[in-house]
Short mmCIF file of C-alpha atoms in Angstrom, two decimals:
data_model
loop_
_atom_site.label_atom_id
_atom_site.label_comp_id
_atom_site.label_asym_id
_atom_site.label_seq_id
_atom_site.Cartn_x
_atom_site.Cartn_y
_atom_site.Cartn_z
CA MET U 1 -38.89 53.42 -23.51
CA SER U 2 -41.83 51.22 -24.31
CA LYS U 3 -39.47 48.46 -25.43
CA PHE U 4 -37.51 48.66 -22.16
CA LEU U 5 -40.68 48.41 -20.08
CA ASN U 6 -41.82 45.45 -22.10
CA LEU U 7 -38.61 43.60 -21.09
CA PHE U 8 -38.21 44.84 -17.53
CA ALA U 9 -41.78 44.51 -16.26
CA PRO U 10 -42.14 40.73 -16.83
CA SER U 11 -38.70 40.07 -15.26
CA LEU U 12 -39.49 42.13 -12.18
CA GLY U 13 -42.87 40.48 -11.81
CA GLY U 14 -41.43 36.98 -12.08
CA ALA U 15 -38.74 37.69 -9.47
CA ALA U 16 -41.32 39.11 -7.07
CA ALA U 17 -43.52 36.04 -7.51
CA VAL U 18 -40.64 33.63 -6.79
CA LEU U 19 -39.48 35.51 -3.69
CA GLY U 20 -43.00 35.85 -2.36
CA GLY U 21 -43.69 32.16 -2.83
CA ALA U 22 -40.46 31.22 -1.08
CA TYR U 23 -41.29 33.43 1.88
CA ILE U 24 -44.80 31.98 2.20
CA LEU U 25 -43.50 28.38 2.07
CA ALA U 26 -40.76 29.08 4.60
CA ASP U 27 -43.17 30.77 6.99
CA GLN U 28 -45.72 28.00 6.63
CA PHE U 29 -43.55 24.87 6.95
CA VAL U 30 -40.68 26.04 9.20
CA VAL U 31 -41.71 26.59 12.82
CA ASP U 32 -39.29 28.18 15.26
CA MET U 33 -38.63 25.95 18.29
CA PRO U 34 -38.89 27.36 21.81
CA ALA U 35 -35.51 28.21 23.30
CA PRO U 36 -35.64 25.62 26.15
CA ALA U 37 -36.54 22.85 23.74
CA ARG U 38 -33.77 23.53 21.22
CA GLY U 39 -31.32 21.36 23.15
CA GLU U 40 -33.59 18.34 22.73
CA LEU U 41 -33.83 16.46 19.44
CA VAL U 42 -36.50 13.89 18.66
CA THR U 43 -36.51 11.33 15.89
CA PRO U 44 -39.26 11.52 13.25
CA ALA U 45 -40.77 8.24 14.48
CA GLU U 46 -40.99 9.57 18.02
CA ALA U 47 -42.51 12.84 16.77
CA GLU U 48 -45.36 10.97 15.05
CA SER U 49 -46.04 8.78 18.09
CA HIS U 50 -46.08 11.78 20.41
CA ALA U 51 -48.29 14.05 18.19
CA PRO U 52 -51.64 13.20 19.90
CA ALA U 53 -50.04 13.56 23.30
CA ALA U 54 -48.69 16.97 22.32
CA GLU U 55 -52.19 18.17 21.35
CA GLU U 56 -53.61 17.02 24.69
CA THR U 57 -50.75 18.72 26.52
CA ALA U 58 -51.40 21.99 24.68
CA ALA U 59 -55.08 21.89 25.66
CA ALA U 60 -54.24 21.16 29.27
CA ASP U 61 -51.72 24.00 29.32
CA SER U 62 -54.36 26.48 28.09
CA ASP U 63 -56.81 25.33 30.80
CA MET U 64 -54.22 25.76 33.53
CA ALA U 65 -53.01 29.18 32.38
CA ALA U 66 -55.26 30.99 34.85
CA VAL U 67 -54.13 28.80 37.73
CA GLU U 68 -50.44 29.36 36.89
CA THR U 69 -51.05 33.13 36.73
CA ALA U 70 -52.67 33.10 40.17
CA GLU U 71 -49.77 31.10 41.58
CA ALA U 72 -47.05 33.36 40.28
CA GLU U 73 -44.80 32.89 43.31
CA PRO U 74 -44.65 29.08 43.17
CA GLU U 75 -44.16 29.28 39.40
CA ALA U 76 -41.09 31.46 39.91
CA VAL U 77 -39.58 28.62 41.87
CA ALA U 78 -40.66 25.94 39.41
CA ILE U 79 -39.34 27.66 36.28
CA PRO U 80 -35.64 26.91 36.95
CA GLU U 81 -36.44 23.24 37.53
CA ALA U 82 -38.40 23.05 34.27
CA THR U 83 -35.61 24.84 32.42
CA GLU U 84 -32.93 22.47 33.74
CA ALA U 85 -35.05 19.48 32.79
CA ALA U 86 -35.56 20.88 29.31
CA TYR U 87 -31.79 21.15 28.77
CA GLU U 88 -31.11 17.54 29.74
CA PRO U 89 -29.87 15.46 26.77
CA GLY U 90 -32.74 13.91 24.91
CA PRO U 91 -32.84 10.66 22.96
CA THR U 92 -30.10 10.32 20.36
CA PHE U 93 -30.56 9.35 16.75
CA GLY U 94 -30.15 5.64 16.12
CA LEU U 95 -27.70 4.74 13.34
CA GLY U 96 -28.12 1.35 11.70
CA ARG U 97 -28.99 -1.60 13.94
CA GLU U 98 -27.56 -3.44 16.91
CA ALA U 99 -24.58 -5.66 16.13
CA THR U 100 -25.18 -9.40 16.20
CA ASP U 101 -23.16 -11.78 18.37
CA GLU U 102 -21.28 -13.00 15.30
CA GLU U 103 -20.35 -9.47 14.29
CA ILE U 104 -19.13 -8.62 17.79
CA ALA U 105 -17.06 -11.81 17.91
CA ALA U 106 -15.38 -10.83 14.64
CA TRP U 107 -13.66 -7.80 16.19
CA ASP U 108 -13.70 -8.69 19.89
CA VAL U 109 -10.61 -10.92 19.76
CA ASN U 110 -9.25 -10.17 23.23
CA VAL U 111 -7.48 -13.10 24.88
CA MET U 112 -7.17 -12.76 28.65
CA PRO U 113 -4.56 -14.37 30.95
CA ASP U 114 -7.20 -16.69 32.40
CA GLY U 115 -7.99 -18.12 28.96
CA ARG U 116 -11.09 -16.09 28.17
CA GLY U 117 -11.34 -15.37 24.47
CA LEU U 118 -9.18 -18.28 23.32
CA PRO U 119 -10.53 -19.78 20.10
CA GLU U 120 -10.73 -23.52 19.63
CA GLY U 121 -7.76 -24.97 17.79
CA SER U 122 -4.24 -26.36 18.07
CA GLY U 123 -0.85 -26.10 16.42
CA SER U 124 2.46 -27.94 16.67
CA VAL U 125 6.02 -26.66 16.90
CA LEU U 126 6.93 -28.23 13.55
CA ASP U 127 4.03 -26.56 11.75
CA GLY U 128 4.83 -23.32 13.53
CA GLU U 129 8.43 -23.38 12.29
CA THR U 130 7.26 -23.53 8.67
CA LEU U 131 4.73 -20.76 9.21
CA PHE U 132 7.21 -18.62 11.13
CA VAL U 133 9.81 -18.83 8.36
CA GLU U 134 7.20 -17.91 5.74
CA ARG U 135 5.29 -15.19 7.58
CA CYS U 136 7.51 -13.85 10.39
CA ALA U 137 11.20 -14.52 9.68
CA VAL U 138 11.68 -11.53 7.39
CA CYS U 139 11.50 -9.29 10.49
CA HIS U 140 12.13 -11.59 13.44
CA GLY U 141 14.68 -14.01 11.92
CA ASP U 142 14.43 -17.75 11.33
CA PHE U 143 15.10 -18.46 15.00
CA ALA U 144 13.12 -15.52 16.47
CA GLU U 145 16.40 -13.73 17.16
CA GLY U 146 15.31 -10.50 15.44
CA VAL U 147 16.60 -8.93 12.23
CA GLY U 148 18.16 -5.48 12.32
CA ASN U 149 16.11 -3.23 14.58
CA TRP U 150 13.12 -5.56 14.62
CA PRO U 151 12.48 -7.03 18.08
CA SER U 152 13.82 -10.36 19.26
CA LEU U 153 11.24 -12.88 20.37
CA ALA U 154 13.67 -15.37 21.91
CA GLY U 155 16.66 -15.20 24.23
CA GLY U 156 17.48 -12.55 26.81
CA GLU U 157 17.35 -14.87 29.81
CA GLY U 158 18.80 -13.22 32.90
CA THR U 159 19.24 -9.78 31.28
CA LEU U 160 16.37 -7.88 32.89
CA ALA U 161 18.69 -6.51 35.59
CA ASP U 162 21.29 -5.37 33.04
CA ALA U 163 21.71 -1.82 31.80
CA ASP U 164 20.44 -2.95 28.38
CA PRO U 165 17.92 -5.74 29.04
CA VAL U 166 16.66 -7.94 26.22
CA LYS U 167 12.91 -8.21 26.69
CA THR U 168 11.51 -11.18 24.77
CA VAL U 169 8.56 -13.53 25.08
CA GLY U 170 10.68 -15.90 27.15
CA SER U 171 12.57 -13.42 29.31
CA TYR U 172 9.98 -10.73 30.01
CA TRP U 173 6.34 -11.47 29.15
CA PRO U 174 4.43 -12.82 32.16
CA TYR U 175 1.45 -14.29 30.30
CA LEU U 176 1.35 -16.43 27.17
CA SER U 177 -2.01 -14.86 26.32
CA THR U 178 -0.16 -11.65 25.43
CA ALA U 179 1.78 -13.44 22.69
CA PHE U 180 -1.30 -15.18 21.30
CA ASP U 181 -3.44 -12.03 21.40
CA TYR U 182 -0.82 -9.89 19.66
CA VAL U 183 0.02 -12.43 16.95
CA HIS U 184 -3.65 -13.19 16.26
CA ARG U 185 -4.67 -9.51 16.26
CA SER U 186 -1.79 -7.62 14.64
CA MET U 187 0.55 -10.00 12.82
CA PRO U 188 1.98 -10.50 10.25
CA PHE U 189 2.97 -6.91 9.68
CA GLY U 190 0.93 -5.53 6.81
CA ASP U 191 -1.44 -8.51 6.73
CA ALA U 192 -2.98 -8.47 10.20
CA GLN U 193 -5.63 -11.03 11.20
CA SER U 194 -4.87 -13.22 8.20
CA LEU U 195 -3.77 -16.14 10.40
CA THR U 196 -6.26 -18.80 11.39
CA ALA U 197 -6.58 -19.93 14.99
CA ASP U 198 -4.61 -23.13 14.28
CA GLU U 199 -1.83 -21.17 12.57
CA THR U 200 -1.63 -18.78 15.52
CA TYR U 201 -1.36 -21.67 17.97
CA ALA U 202 1.43 -23.17 15.84
CA ILE U 203 3.43 -19.92 15.63
CA VAL U 204 3.12 -19.32 19.38
CA ALA U 205 4.25 -22.91 19.99
CA TYR U 206 7.35 -22.29 17.86
CA ILE U 207 8.10 -19.08 19.77
CA LEU U 208 7.93 -21.10 23.00
CA TYR U 209 10.26 -23.67 21.47
CA SER U 210 12.71 -20.95 20.41
CA ASN U 211 12.83 -19.87 24.06
CA TYR U 212 13.54 -23.44 25.24
CA LEU U 213 10.21 -23.59 27.07
CA VAL U 214 8.81 -26.63 25.25
CA GLU U 215 10.15 -29.59 23.30
CA ASP U 216 9.99 -29.96 19.52
CA ASP U 217 7.06 -32.40 19.68
CA PHE U 218 4.88 -29.99 21.67
CA VAL U 219 1.37 -29.16 20.44
CA LEU U 220 -0.29 -26.00 21.82
CA SER U 221 -4.08 -25.87 22.02
CA ASP U 222 -6.88 -24.15 23.88
CA GLU U 223 -6.97 -27.13 26.26
CA ASN U 224 -3.33 -26.98 27.48
CA PHE U 225 -2.78 -23.23 26.96
CA LEU U 226 -2.97 -22.39 30.66
CA ASP U 227 -0.55 -25.21 31.54
CA VAL U 228 2.37 -23.27 30.02
CA GLU U 229 4.25 -21.37 32.74
CA MET U 230 6.18 -18.29 31.67
CA PRO U 231 9.58 -17.73 33.37
CA ASN U 232 8.79 -14.13 34.34
CA ALA U 233 5.25 -14.75 35.59
CA ASP U 234 6.25 -13.59 39.09
CA GLY U 235 8.38 -10.69 37.88
CA PHE U 236 5.63 -8.08 38.09
CA ILE U 237 4.16 -6.45 41.19
CA VAL U 238 0.98 -4.53 41.87
CA ASP U 239 1.50 -0.77 41.65
CA ASP U 240 0.70 0.28 45.23
CA ARG U 241 2.52 3.61 45.17
CA ALA U 242 -0.74 5.49 45.70
CA GLU U 243 -1.04 3.87 49.12
CA THR U 244 2.62 3.47 50.12
CA GLU U 245 4.52 6.44 48.62
CA TYR U 246 2.12 9.23 47.71
CA PRO U 247 1.18 10.01 51.35
CA ASP U 248 4.85 10.67 52.15
CA TRP U 249 5.13 13.15 49.30
CA ARG U 250 2.03 15.07 50.30
CA THR U 251 3.13 15.94 53.84
CA GLU U 252 4.50 19.37 54.70
CA PRO U 253 8.29 19.29 54.19
CA CYS U 254 10.58 20.39 57.00
CA MET U 255 12.30 23.67 56.09
CA GLU U 256 14.30 24.57 59.25
CA ASN U 257 15.64 22.99 62.44
CA CYS U 258 14.84 19.58 61.02
CA LYS U 259 17.54 17.75 63.03
CA ASP U 260 17.84 18.02 66.77
CA ALA U 261 21.64 18.14 66.96
CA VAL U 262 24.75 17.50 64.86
CA GLU U 263 26.76 14.54 66.09
CA ILE U 264 30.30 13.68 64.98
CA THR U 265 30.45 9.97 64.28
CA MET U 266 33.98 9.55 62.86
CA ARG U 267 37.23 11.49 62.48
CA ALA U 268 38.95 11.86 59.10
CA THR U 269 42.26 10.66 60.53
CA VAL U 270 40.64 7.44 61.68
CA LEU U 271 39.10 6.92 58.26
CA ASP U 272 42.54 7.50 56.62
CA VAL U 273 41.02 10.14 54.38
CA THR U 274 43.74 12.64 55.23
CA PRO U 275 46.61 10.77 56.97
CA GLU U 276 48.85 12.75 59.26
CA GLU U 277 52.34 13.64 58.01
CA GLU U 278 54.14 11.52 60.54
CA ASN U 279 52.30 8.42 59.29
CA ALA U 280 52.57 9.24 55.60
CA GLU U 281 55.93 7.45 55.09
CA GLU U 282 54.70 4.33 56.86
CA THR U 283 51.59 4.32 54.68
CA ALA U 284 53.69 4.61 51.53
CA ASP U 285 55.93 1.72 52.65
CA ASP U 286 52.86 -0.43 53.31
CA GLU U 287 51.53 0.31 49.84
CA GLN U 288 54.83 -0.74 48.25
CA MET U 289 54.84 -3.97 50.24
CA VAL U 290 51.34 -4.75 49.02
CA GLU U 291 52.16 -3.98 45.40
CA GLU U 292 55.30 -6.17 45.17
CA PRO U 293 53.57 -9.59 45.29
CA VAL U 294 51.08 -8.39 42.68
CA THR U 295 53.96 -7.48 40.38
CA GLU U 296 55.46 -10.96 40.74
CA ASP U 297 52.12 -12.61 40.01
CA SER U 298 51.63 -10.37 37.00
CA THR U 299 55.07 -11.32 35.68
CA GLU U 300 54.28 -15.01 36.00
CA GLU U 301 50.92 -14.56 34.27
CA GLU U 302 52.51 -12.58 31.44
CA ALA U 303 55.13 -15.26 31.00
CA ALA U 304 52.47 -17.96 30.86
CA GLU U 305 50.49 -15.98 28.31
CA ALA U 306 53.59 -15.43 26.20
CA THR U 307 54.32 -19.17 26.27
CA ALA U 308 50.76 -19.93 25.23
CA GLU U 309 51.00 -17.43 22.38
CA MET U 310 54.23 -18.99 21.19
CA ALA U 311 52.64 -22.43 21.22
CA GLN U 312 49.44 -21.34 19.52
CA PRO U 313 50.89 -20.77 16.03
CA GLU U 314 52.21 -24.34 16.00
CA GLU U 315 48.68 -25.62 16.45
CA ASP U 316 47.22 -23.15 13.97
CA GLU U 317 49.75 -24.13 11.31
CA GLU U 318 47.96 -27.47 10.94
CA ILE U 319 44.70 -25.72 9.96
CA ASP U 320 44.29 -24.30 6.48
CA PRO U 321 43.75 -20.52 6.82
CA GLU U 322 41.52 -20.45 3.74
CA LEU U 323 39.39 -23.21 5.24
CA VAL U 324 39.10 -21.23 8.48
CA ALA U 325 38.03 -18.13 6.55
CA ALA U 326 35.38 -20.15 4.73
CA GLY U 327 34.22 -21.56 8.06
CA GLU U 328 33.92 -18.08 9.54
CA ALA U 329 31.66 -17.08 6.65
CA ALA U 330 29.53 -20.21 7.01
CA PHE U 331 29.34 -19.71 10.80
CA ARG U 332 27.23 -16.59 10.24
CA LYS U 333 24.23 -18.90 10.12
CA CYS U 334 25.06 -19.93 13.70
CA LYS U 335 25.77 -16.48 15.17
CA ALA U 336 22.12 -15.85 15.92
CA CYS U 337 22.31 -18.40 18.75
CA HIS U 338 26.00 -19.13 19.45
CA GLN U 339 29.07 -17.05 20.27
CA VAL U 340 32.78 -17.84 20.06
CA GLY U 341 35.97 -16.02 20.98
CA ASP U 342 36.91 -13.75 23.87
CA GLY U 343 33.97 -12.52 25.90
CA ALA U 344 31.60 -15.06 24.38
CA LYS U 345 28.43 -15.67 26.40
CA ASN U 346 25.60 -18.13 26.34
CA ARG U 347 22.72 -16.89 24.24
CA THR U 348 19.91 -18.96 22.80
CA GLY U 349 22.59 -21.62 22.35
CA PRO U 350 25.71 -22.33 24.45
CA VAL U 351 29.20 -20.92 23.93
CA LEU U 352 31.13 -23.00 21.37
CA ASN U 353 34.67 -22.24 22.56
CA GLY U 354 36.48 -25.58 22.80
CA VAL U 355 33.51 -27.57 21.58
CA VAL U 356 35.70 -29.89 19.48
CA GLY U 357 36.70 -32.73 21.81
CA ARG U 358 34.40 -31.61 24.64
CA VAL U 359 31.75 -33.69 26.35
CA ALA U 360 28.27 -32.79 25.13
CA GLY U 361 26.17 -30.63 27.45
CA ALA U 362 29.14 -29.60 29.60
CA ILE U 363 28.71 -25.81 29.66
CA GLU U 364 27.65 -24.64 33.10
CA ASP U 365 24.78 -22.20 33.64
CA PHE U 366 23.13 -23.26 30.39
CA ARG U 367 19.87 -25.13 30.21
CA TYR U 368 20.29 -27.99 27.76
CA SER U 369 17.55 -30.15 26.30
CA ASN U 370 16.90 -33.52 27.89
CA ALA U 371 18.53 -35.21 24.91
CA LEU U 372 21.87 -33.45 25.43
CA GLU U 373 21.72 -33.94 29.19
CA ASP U 374 21.39 -37.66 28.59
CA LEU U 375 24.43 -37.55 26.28
CA ASN U 376 26.36 -35.71 28.98
CA GLU U 377 25.66 -38.51 31.42
CA GLU U 378 26.92 -40.97 28.80
CA ASP U 379 30.16 -38.93 28.35
CA PHE U 380 29.37 -38.38 24.68
CA VAL U 381 32.32 -36.45 23.16
CA TRP U 382 32.01 -34.01 20.27
CA THR U 383 34.57 -35.50 17.91
CA GLU U 384 34.91 -34.08 14.43
CA GLU U 385 32.93 -37.04 13.08
CA HIS U 386 30.07 -36.49 15.53
CA LEU U 387 30.07 -32.74 14.85
CA ALA U 388 29.96 -33.32 11.09
CA ALA U 389 26.99 -35.65 11.37
CA PHE U 390 25.21 -33.29 13.76
CA LEU U 391 25.76 -30.20 11.61
CA GLU U 392 24.35 -32.04 8.60
CA ASP U 393 21.09 -33.02 10.34
CA PRO U 394 20.82 -31.72 13.93
CA ARG U 395 17.35 -33.07 14.67
CA GLY U 396 17.84 -36.36 12.93
CA TYR U 397 21.24 -37.12 14.50
CA ILE U 398 20.19 -36.31 18.08
CA LYS U 399 16.48 -36.80 18.56
CA GLY U 400 14.77 -34.35 20.90
CA ASN U 401 17.37 -31.57 20.89
CA ARG U 402 16.18 -27.96 20.69
CA MET U 403 18.39 -26.73 17.89
CA SER U 404 16.22 -24.94 15.33
CA PHE U 405 18.82 -24.96 12.56
CA ALA U 406 17.95 -27.39 9.78
CA GLY U 407 21.61 -28.17 9.04
CA PHE U 408 24.23 -27.45 6.37
CA ARG U 409 23.60 -28.93 2.95
CA ASP U 410 27.17 -28.59 1.67
CA GLU U 411 29.81 -30.89 3.13
CA ALA U 412 32.44 -28.24 2.41
CA ASP U 413 30.63 -25.84 4.75
CA ILE U 414 30.57 -28.47 7.49
CA GLU U 415 34.30 -29.10 7.18
CA ALA U 416 35.02 -25.37 7.15
CA VAL U 417 32.88 -24.67 10.24
CA ILE U 418 34.62 -27.43 12.21
CA ALA U 419 38.01 -26.01 11.21
CA TYR U 420 36.85 -22.57 12.32
CA LEU U 421 35.66 -23.92 15.69
CA ARG U 422 39.04 -25.61 16.24
CA THR U 423 40.69 -22.19 16.33
CA PHE U 424 38.81 -21.45 19.57
CA GLU U 425 40.08 -24.45 21.51
#
């Protein structure tokens, strides 16, 4: 027993000493805050500065205790006001320091439609083409036509009223600042804000060029930025539904006797919805008389089409089928902007049906560059020789045209593409 007490007594005494010391320290240094003041936090610096004032306030409170006791009724009214004031949010803790103007400018990169936020700089279309191919073409294509499901940045003119509109920078966006802000802030994908101001100006200039809004010698800068007019600048309206439509929806709807009287405005027999039996035969005869001329016209059209189909193989026999197949494969580089065949429409570039032997710039409803419009006035004809020279070096052969394609490097591809285009004459 004596051995057990020798071991247990020191352990128990040590534990009691530690717990007692902890209790004394906690009771001495931790002061419970009054309930009304618990919603208010004060920084250590403010606590030190307000310590003398707190002592004076405590002394004044003790002196006025008797007065407050005598005025118990007014105090009952004042207590709620004091309590509400005590629960008002106090000063918050300050983290770090205020940001400098340079630090704010680093993340505040907003560019507004009126030009606010534009950085100083400039960039040309030619520089933008190189940058676009290196940094943007993997998603948006070499000509801003879009790759796969990535969005197109060019084209789409006149499609906003269609069931499937193509919304691009040229066809939809009302302000050029939107393009600059987005490219400068969020592009390229995965490497955002890596472009300098000059590089951003150049890429935006190339996007404008791809939408036929500027010429190839255009240089975009912070000085002429607001001079660029977007085609759809007037295509947006102010949302005034709160003033024009919402009041109509909030009125009490009519549930009964909403119309004074029912009035018959037309008879079904007059509208020929349900013709009477005695007139049915006459109606059938009239329909046959109307259909007969259509049948004759259809026969003539079918005969003409058959004649054209019989004549077509004779023309096609002169063209090497293997050369046409090679031209179709090479023409894939042109499909981003041009269409051929039945149902072809103008896209970024004009339809190329019948281009061989046609006067340059002759497609209606397509906006050509000034260079091609001048050639049209000169009756410049796209012969095979002219086409070959143009396809080899589009910009060098016709100065000032808007074609983005750099040209075919292989003469065999040029010959094959021309043969392929001849099949759509």
